[in-house]
XYZ file of C-alpha atoms in Angstrom:
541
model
C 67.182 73.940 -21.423
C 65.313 72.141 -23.883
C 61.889 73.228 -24.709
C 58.912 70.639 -23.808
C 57.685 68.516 -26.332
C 54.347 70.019 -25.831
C 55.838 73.601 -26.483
C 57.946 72.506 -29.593
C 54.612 71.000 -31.023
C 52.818 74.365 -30.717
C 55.940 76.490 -32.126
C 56.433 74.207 -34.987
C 53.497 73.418 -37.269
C 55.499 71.469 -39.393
C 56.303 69.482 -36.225
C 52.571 69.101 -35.667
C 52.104 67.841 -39.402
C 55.628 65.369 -39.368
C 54.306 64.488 -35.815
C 50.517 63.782 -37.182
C 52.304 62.021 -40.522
C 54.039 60.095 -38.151
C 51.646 58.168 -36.014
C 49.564 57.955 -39.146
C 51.525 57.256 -42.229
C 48.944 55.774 -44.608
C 46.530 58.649 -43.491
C 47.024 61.355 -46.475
C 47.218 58.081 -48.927
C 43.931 57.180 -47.590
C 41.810 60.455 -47.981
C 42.913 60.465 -51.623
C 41.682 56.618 -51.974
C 37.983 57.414 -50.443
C 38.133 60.662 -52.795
C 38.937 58.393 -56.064
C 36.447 55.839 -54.977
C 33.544 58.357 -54.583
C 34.818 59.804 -58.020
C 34.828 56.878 -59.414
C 31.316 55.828 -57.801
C 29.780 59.015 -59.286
C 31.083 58.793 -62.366
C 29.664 55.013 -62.730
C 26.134 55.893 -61.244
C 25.785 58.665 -63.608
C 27.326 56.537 -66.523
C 24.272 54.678 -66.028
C 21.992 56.490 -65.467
C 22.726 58.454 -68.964
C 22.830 54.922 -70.365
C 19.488 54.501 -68.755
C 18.220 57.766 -70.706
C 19.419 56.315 -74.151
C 18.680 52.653 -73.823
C 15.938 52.528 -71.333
C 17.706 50.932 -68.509
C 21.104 51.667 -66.472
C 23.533 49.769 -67.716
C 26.393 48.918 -64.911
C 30.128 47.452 -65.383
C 30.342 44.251 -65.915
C 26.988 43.288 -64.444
C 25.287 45.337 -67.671
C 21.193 45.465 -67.183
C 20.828 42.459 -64.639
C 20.383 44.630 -61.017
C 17.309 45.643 -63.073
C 16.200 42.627 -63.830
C 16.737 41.136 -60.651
C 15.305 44.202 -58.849
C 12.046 43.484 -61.625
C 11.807 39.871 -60.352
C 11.050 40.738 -57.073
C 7.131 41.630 -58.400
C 5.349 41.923 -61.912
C 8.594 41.114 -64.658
C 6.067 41.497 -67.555
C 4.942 44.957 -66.319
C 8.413 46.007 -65.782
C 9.143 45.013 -69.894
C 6.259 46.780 -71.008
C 6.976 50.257 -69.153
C 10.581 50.054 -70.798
C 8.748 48.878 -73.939
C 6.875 51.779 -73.823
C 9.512 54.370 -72.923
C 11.706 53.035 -75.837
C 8.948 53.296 -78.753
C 8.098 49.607 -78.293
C 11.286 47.984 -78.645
C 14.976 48.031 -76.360
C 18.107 45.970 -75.995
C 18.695 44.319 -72.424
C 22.249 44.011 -71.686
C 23.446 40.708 -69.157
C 26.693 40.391 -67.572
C 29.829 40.055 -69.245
C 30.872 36.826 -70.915
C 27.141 35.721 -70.465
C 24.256 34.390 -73.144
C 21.912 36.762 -71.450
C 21.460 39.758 -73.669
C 18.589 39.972 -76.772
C 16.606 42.185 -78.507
C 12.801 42.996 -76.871
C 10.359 43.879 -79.153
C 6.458 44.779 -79.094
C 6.259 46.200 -82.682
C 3.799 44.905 -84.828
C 5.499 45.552 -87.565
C 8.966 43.858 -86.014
C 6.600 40.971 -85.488
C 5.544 40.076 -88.889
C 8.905 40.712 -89.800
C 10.133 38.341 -87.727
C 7.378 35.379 -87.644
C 6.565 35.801 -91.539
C 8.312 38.019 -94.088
C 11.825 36.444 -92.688
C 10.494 33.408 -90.923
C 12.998 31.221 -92.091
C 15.855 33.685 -90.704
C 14.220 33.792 -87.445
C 13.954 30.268 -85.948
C 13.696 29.149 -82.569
C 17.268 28.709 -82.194
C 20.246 26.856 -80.144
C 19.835 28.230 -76.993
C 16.010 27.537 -76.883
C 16.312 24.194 -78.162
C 19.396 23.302 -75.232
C 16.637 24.878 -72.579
C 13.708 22.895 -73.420
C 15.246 19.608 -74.983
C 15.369 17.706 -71.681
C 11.759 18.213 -71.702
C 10.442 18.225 -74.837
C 13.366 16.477 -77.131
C 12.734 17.264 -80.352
C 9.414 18.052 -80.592
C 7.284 20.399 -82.972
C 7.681 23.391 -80.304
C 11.034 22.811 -80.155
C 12.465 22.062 -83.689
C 13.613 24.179 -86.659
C 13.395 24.075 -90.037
C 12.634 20.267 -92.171
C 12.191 18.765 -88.442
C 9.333 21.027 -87.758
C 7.997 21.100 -91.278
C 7.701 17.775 -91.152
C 6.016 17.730 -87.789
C 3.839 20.258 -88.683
C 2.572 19.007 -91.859
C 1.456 15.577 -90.192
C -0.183 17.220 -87.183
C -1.760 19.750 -89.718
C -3.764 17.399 -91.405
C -5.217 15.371 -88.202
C -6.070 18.754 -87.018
C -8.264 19.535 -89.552
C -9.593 15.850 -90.174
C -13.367 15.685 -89.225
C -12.788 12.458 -87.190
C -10.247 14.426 -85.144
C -12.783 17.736 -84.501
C -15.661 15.119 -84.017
C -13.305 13.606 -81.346
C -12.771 16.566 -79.266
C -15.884 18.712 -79.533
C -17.564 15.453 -78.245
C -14.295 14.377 -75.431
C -14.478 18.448 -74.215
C -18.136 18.022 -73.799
C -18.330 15.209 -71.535
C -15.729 16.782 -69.288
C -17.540 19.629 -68.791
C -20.751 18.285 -68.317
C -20.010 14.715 -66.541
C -17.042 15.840 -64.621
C -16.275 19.702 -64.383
C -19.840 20.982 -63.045
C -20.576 18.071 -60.221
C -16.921 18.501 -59.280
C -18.122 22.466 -59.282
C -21.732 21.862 -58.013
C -20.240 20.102 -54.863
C -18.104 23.250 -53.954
C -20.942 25.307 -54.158
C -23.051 22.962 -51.988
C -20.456 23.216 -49.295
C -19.830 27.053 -49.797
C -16.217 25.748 -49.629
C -13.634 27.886 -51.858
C -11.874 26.145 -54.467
C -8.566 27.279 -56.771
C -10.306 27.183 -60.160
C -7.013 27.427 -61.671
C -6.392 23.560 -60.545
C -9.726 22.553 -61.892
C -9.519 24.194 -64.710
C -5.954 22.677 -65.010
C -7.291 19.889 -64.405
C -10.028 20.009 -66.984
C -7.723 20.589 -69.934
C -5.375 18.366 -68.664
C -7.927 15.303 -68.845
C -8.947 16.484 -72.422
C -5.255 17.013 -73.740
C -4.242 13.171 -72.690
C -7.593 12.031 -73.932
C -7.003 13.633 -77.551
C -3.331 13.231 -77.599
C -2.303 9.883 -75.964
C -6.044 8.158 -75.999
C -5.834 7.837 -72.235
C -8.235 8.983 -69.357
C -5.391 10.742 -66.735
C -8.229 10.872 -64.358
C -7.403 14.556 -62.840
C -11.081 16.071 -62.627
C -12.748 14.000 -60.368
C -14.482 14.422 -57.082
C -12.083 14.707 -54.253
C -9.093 16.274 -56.831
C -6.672 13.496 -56.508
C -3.335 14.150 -56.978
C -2.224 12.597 -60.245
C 2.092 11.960 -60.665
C 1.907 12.427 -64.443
C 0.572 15.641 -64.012
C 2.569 16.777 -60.667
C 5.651 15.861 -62.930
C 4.737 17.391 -65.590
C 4.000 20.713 -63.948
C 7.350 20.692 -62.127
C 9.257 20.044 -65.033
C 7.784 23.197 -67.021
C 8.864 25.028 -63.652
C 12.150 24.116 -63.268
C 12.606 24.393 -67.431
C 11.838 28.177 -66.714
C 14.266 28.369 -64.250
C 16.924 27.658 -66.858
C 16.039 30.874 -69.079
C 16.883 33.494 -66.083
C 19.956 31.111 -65.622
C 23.380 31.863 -67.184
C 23.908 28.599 -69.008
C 27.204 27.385 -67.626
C 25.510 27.266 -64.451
C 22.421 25.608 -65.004
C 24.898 22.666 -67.285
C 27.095 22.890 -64.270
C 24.052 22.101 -61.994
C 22.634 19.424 -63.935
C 26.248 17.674 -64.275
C 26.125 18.020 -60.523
C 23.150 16.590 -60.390
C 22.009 19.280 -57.776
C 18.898 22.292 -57.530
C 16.529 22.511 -59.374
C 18.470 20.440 -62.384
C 18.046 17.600 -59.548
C 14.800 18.748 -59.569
C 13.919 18.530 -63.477
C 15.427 15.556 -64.222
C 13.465 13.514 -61.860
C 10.509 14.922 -63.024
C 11.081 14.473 -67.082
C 12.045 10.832 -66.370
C 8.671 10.249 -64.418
C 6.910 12.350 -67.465
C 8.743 10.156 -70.323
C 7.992 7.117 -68.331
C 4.307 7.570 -68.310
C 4.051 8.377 -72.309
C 6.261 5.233 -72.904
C 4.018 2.990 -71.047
C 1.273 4.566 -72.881
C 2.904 4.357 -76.721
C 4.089 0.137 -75.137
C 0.533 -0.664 -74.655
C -0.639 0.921 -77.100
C 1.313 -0.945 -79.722
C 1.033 -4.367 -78.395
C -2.896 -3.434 -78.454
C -2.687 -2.356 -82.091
C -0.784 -5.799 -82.873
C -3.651 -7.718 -81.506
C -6.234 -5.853 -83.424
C -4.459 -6.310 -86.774
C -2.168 -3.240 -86.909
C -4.693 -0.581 -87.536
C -4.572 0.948 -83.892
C -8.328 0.299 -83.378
C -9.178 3.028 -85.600
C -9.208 5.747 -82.887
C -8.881 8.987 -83.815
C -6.529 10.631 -80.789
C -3.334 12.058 -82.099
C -0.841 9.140 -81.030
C -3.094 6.037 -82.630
C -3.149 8.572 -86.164
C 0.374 9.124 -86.036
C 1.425 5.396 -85.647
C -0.209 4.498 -88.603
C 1.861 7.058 -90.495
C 5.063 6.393 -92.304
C 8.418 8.708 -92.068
C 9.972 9.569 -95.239
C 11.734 6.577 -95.790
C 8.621 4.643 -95.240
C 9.121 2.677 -91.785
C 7.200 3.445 -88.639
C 7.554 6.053 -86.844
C 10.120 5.472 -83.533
C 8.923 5.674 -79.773
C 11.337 8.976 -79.157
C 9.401 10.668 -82.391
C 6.364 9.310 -80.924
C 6.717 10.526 -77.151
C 8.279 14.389 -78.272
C 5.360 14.911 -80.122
C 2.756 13.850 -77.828
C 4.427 15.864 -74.896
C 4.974 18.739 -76.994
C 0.825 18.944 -77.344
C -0.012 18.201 -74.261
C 2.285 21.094 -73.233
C 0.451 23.288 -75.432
C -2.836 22.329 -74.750
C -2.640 21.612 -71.274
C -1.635 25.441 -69.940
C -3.157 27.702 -72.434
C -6.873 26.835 -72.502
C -6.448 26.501 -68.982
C -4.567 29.905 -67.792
C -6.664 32.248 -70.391
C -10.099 30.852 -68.318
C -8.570 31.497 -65.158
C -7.355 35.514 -66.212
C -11.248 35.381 -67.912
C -13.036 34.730 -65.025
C -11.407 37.118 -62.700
C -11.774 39.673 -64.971
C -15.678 39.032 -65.281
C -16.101 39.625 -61.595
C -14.440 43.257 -61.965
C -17.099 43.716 -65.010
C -20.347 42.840 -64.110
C -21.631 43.554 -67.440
C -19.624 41.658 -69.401
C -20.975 38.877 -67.135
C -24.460 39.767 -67.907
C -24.396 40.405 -71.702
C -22.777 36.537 -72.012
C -25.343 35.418 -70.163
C -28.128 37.437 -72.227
C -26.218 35.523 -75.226
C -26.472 31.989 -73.725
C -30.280 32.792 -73.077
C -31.191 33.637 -76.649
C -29.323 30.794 -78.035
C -31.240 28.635 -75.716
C -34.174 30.053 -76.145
C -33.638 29.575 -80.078
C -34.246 25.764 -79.549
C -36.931 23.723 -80.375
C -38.053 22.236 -77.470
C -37.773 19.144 -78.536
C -33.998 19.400 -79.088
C -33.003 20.848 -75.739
C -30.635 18.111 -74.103
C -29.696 18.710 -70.659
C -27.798 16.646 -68.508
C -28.675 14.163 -65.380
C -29.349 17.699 -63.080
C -31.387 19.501 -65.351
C -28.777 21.451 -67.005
C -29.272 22.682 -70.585
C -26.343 21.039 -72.737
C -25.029 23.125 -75.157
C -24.177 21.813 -78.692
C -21.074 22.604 -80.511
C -22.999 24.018 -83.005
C -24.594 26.625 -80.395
C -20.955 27.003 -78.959
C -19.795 28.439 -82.027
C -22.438 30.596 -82.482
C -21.491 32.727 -79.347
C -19.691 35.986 -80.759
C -19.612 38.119 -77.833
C -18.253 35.320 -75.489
C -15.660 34.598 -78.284
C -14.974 38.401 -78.186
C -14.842 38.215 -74.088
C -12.399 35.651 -73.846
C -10.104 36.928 -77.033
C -9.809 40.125 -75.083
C -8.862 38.355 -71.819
C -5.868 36.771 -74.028
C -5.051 40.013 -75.500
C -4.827 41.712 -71.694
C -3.181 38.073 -70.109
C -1.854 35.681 -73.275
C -1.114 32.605 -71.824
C 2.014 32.826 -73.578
C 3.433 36.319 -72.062
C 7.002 36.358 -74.183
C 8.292 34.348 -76.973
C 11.672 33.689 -78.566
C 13.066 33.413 -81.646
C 16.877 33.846 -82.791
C 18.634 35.564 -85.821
C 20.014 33.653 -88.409
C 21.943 35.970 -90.351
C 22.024 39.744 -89.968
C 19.189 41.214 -90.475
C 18.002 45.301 -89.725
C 13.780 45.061 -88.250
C 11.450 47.354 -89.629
C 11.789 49.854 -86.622
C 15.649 50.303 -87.771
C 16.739 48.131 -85.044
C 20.240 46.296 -86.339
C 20.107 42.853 -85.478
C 23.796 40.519 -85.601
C 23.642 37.038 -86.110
C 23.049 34.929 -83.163
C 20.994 37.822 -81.365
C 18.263 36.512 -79.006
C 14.692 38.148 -80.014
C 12.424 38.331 -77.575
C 8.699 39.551 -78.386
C 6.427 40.341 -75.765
C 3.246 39.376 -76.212
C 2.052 40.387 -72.686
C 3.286 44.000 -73.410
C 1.430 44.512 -76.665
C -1.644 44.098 -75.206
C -1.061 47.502 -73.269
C 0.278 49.786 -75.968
C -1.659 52.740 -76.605
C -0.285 52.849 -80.226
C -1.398 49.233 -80.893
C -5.035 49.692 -78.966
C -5.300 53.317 -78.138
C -5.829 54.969 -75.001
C -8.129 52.490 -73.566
C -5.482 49.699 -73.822
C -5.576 48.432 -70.624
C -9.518 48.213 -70.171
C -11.207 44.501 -70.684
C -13.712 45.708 -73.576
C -15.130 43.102 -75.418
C -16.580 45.466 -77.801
C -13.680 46.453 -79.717
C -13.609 42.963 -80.923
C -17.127 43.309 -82.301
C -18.035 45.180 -85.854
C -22.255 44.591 -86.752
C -22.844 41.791 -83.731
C -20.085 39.717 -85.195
C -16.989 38.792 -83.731
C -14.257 40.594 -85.821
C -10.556 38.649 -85.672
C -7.225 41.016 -85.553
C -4.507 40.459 -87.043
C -1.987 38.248 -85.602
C 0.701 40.181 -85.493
C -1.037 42.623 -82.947
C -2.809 39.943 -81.118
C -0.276 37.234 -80.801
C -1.695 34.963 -78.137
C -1.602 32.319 -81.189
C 1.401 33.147 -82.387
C 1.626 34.092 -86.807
C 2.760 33.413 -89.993
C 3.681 29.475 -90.671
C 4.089 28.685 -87.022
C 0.438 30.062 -86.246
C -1.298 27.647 -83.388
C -2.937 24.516 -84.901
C -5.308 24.242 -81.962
C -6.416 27.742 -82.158
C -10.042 26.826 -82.877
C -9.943 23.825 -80.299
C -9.043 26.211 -77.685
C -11.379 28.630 -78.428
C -14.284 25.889 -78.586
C -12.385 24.057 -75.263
C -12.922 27.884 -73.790
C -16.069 28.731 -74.662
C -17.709 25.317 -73.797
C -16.158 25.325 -70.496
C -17.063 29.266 -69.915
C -20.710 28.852 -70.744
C -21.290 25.789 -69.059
C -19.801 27.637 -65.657
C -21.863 31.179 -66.020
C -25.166 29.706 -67.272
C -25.168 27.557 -63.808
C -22.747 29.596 -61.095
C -21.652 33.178 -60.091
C -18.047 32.647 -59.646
C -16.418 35.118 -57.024
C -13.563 35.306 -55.853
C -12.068 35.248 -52.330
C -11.382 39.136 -50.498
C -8.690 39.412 -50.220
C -6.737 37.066 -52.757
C -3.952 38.152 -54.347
C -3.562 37.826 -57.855
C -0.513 38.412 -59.932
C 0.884 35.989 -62.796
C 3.821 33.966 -62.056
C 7.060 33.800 -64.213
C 6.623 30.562 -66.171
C 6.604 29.641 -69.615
C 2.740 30.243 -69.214
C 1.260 33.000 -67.469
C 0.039 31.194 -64.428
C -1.783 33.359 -61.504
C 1.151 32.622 -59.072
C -1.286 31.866 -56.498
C -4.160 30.399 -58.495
C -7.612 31.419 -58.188
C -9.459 31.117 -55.285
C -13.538 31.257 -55.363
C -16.321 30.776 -54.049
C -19.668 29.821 -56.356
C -22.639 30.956 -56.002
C -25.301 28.612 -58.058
C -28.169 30.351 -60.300
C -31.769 30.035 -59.874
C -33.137 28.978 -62.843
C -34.462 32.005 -63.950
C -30.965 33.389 -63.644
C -29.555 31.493 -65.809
């Protein structure tokens, strides 16, 4: 008799293994495919992470350094650059995906820096891929041109900058604005004990002053009520969705705006609004200069000085040169003044006694008058001079070492021309991307020492004077030949505006309000600045 199938299983374990094999034939094939796959995972993970040891951050297949970067977007960026910064001696390669334009060289290295924006200018221009990124926006313009393009940009703006009809016009243009429009626009806030986002005002301020001294016009932003303005809404969006292009691979973004879809959809609609407005502007303006005899009226904003110039081959200047260079400034001059108040004044409220010691400045410059010469405005408000503006070394010191903890530039860009090895021994190949991070070279301890990362106005004084660094550790005005034109009208657009708001309110801002800077091409508070002001009694003040 046959034994049971049952029995034969138990007295034959090769039975039990060909009967086990049977009903699952993949089974043995399978444990050794979850064993190579952990293997493999391992292996991979701890690739990385050695990677991460060497080069500062794990570097994956295929995907290289970007799960970092992503998992860095999610909260401070800058931060995240400066702690790898700092781990890797001040300067690291970041590694993007495969068959992508997203890896460069990051640098905080003084030394790299004057390398870079002086001793080797010339092999370290802005480059292709910056130029593709911003030329929707800003063509051609002096922020986004190389070599005789922006010499010759720079050499005409370089001499209205330091004409005295061009200083006269926007020490007295920034002084109105603060006076007639800034503080009742301020002084109604603090009647209401409403809170405000000083970051729009202050927007809003520079804004007004930037179209008045670039294009001649009055946009009209700071006014009771806030209106909303459409040159300005476009021209914020379009600097937001031209950052959006730098974290973009750019076959997608080129795919997108051939698709005409996102935030390419987005931009495009916004840069046409933006051009619109400054060719309407540069149209009237020349059929207004033809009727006064060709000499533009004689006003002394940037567009009316440039259309009297001649280019090289001695004709007139053309409405695209025209409208890329007044964008280009109003770019600059919009955002930076602006974003370094709003970082200033929310550090003052975390230092008290920075607060007080500018006001103990304003009140012995005041108090230096003659009587007779103290102008005040319709409300009884003393109106400082420009003269008394630039005589105010520790604000100047106050508001240099807000830029040096928050530059309204956070990163620049620059690309190498031909091979070149920085001064740090890191070997650049031609075409490399160079980032430099301003942002994080405000918190190295080599650069500022231990107290790096403490608002302290002091270290920028030596004897009661204000004491300048050198601009290849403070680069908030960039160095070398491309070093910021407007560097003293920002400073006296900064300190006007600053005085004229402590002398008269305490500014303080909402509990609870978070702060953190946004990823931009300017270092925006992500969710501007909300305050409330307090106004001064008069002996306060």
């Amino acid at each position: 008799m046959a034994p049971a199938a049952g029995n034969a299983t138990v007295l034959n374990p090769a039975g039990v293994r060909a009967s086990i094999v049977g009903r699952f034939p993949c089974s043995g094939f399978d444990v050794t495919a979850v064993e190579v796959c952990l293997a493999v995972a391992v292996f991979l993970v701890l690739h990385a992470f050695r990677q991460k040891k060497a080069r500062g951050l794990p570097v994956w297949p295929v995907v290289g350094m970007l799960p970092s970067l992503i998992w860095a977007l999610r909260d401070n960026a800058y931060e995240w650059i400066t702690d790898v910064a700092i781990r890797q001696g001040g300067t690291f390669t970041f590694n993007g995906p495969w068959f992508t334009n997203l890896n460069c060289v990051v640098t905080s290295d003084p030394r790299n820096l004057e390398f870079l924006l002086k001793a080797k200018f010339w092999s370290f221009p802005k480059g292709e891929y910056f130029r593709n990124c911003l030329h929707d926006l800003l063509g051609d313009g002096i922020f986004n041109s190389d070599d005789e393009p922006w010499q010759m940009q720079r050499k005409t703006a370089s001499l209205e900058f330091h004409s005295g009809k061009f200083r006269k016009l926007t020490a007295s243009t920034v002084g109105n604005l603060v006076y007639q429009r800034l503080l009742p626009v301020l002084d109604a806030y603090a009647e209401n004990g409403a809170p405000l986002d000083l970051q729009d005002v202050l927007l809003r301020l520079t804004f007004d002053n930037v179209c008045m001294v670039a294009l001649g016009v009055d946009s009209g932003c700071l006014k009771p009520g806030l209106p909303e303005i459409p040159f300005a809404k476009s021209f914020e969006e379009a600097t937001e969705m031209t950052t959006i292009r730098f974290l973009t691979p750019t076959a997608i973004w080129k795919a997108m705006r051939f698709l005409n879809i996102g935030p390419e959809r987005r931009l495009k609609q916004s840069v046409l609004h933006v051009k619109d407005y400054a060719d309407s502007v540069i149209k009237v303006r020349k059929a207004k200069t033809a009727l006064e005899g060709g000499d533009a009226g004689e006003k002394s904003d940037l567009l009316s000085v440039i259309m009297r110039l001649k280019d090289e081959e001695g004709s007139p200047y053309s409405d695209k040169f025209l409208r890329d260079i007044c964008i280009n400034f109003i770019l600059a001059g919009r955002d930076t003044s602006s974003v370094a108040l709003s970082w200033f004044f929310w550090l003052l409220e975390q230092n008290p006694a920075v607060e007080e010691k500018i006001l103990d400045e304003i009140r012995w410059i005041v108090a230096a008058r003659e009587s007779s010469k103290a102008e005040k405005d319709g409300s009884g408000t003393v109106v400082l001079t420009a003269e008394e503006v630039k005589k105010m070394e520790y604000l100047h010191a106050a508001l240099s070492e807000a830029l040096r903890l928050y530059p309204s530039v956070p990163v620049d860009h620059k690309e190498v021309r031909e091979d070149e090895i920085f001064p740090d021994g890191t070997v650049l190949k031609k075409g490399t991307k160079v980032i430099y991070a301003i942002y994080s070279m405000g918190r190295m301890e080599s650069i500022w020492g231990k107290d790096c990362r403490e608002f302290k106005p002091e270290r920028w004084i030596r004897d009661g004077r204000f004491m300048s660094e050198s601009a290849y550790r403070f680069t908030a005005f960039n160095g070398g030949p491309r070093l910021c034109l407007g560097k003293d009208f920002a400073y006296y657009q900064m300190k006007q505006a600053a005085a004229a708001i402590i002398s008269r309110f305490r500014v303080r801002v909402v509990p609870g309000h978070p702060v953190e800077p946004k990823m931009a091409l300017t270092m925006y508070m992500k969710h501007g600045l909300k305050v409330v002001l307090q106004r001064r009694h008069p002996q306060q003040s």
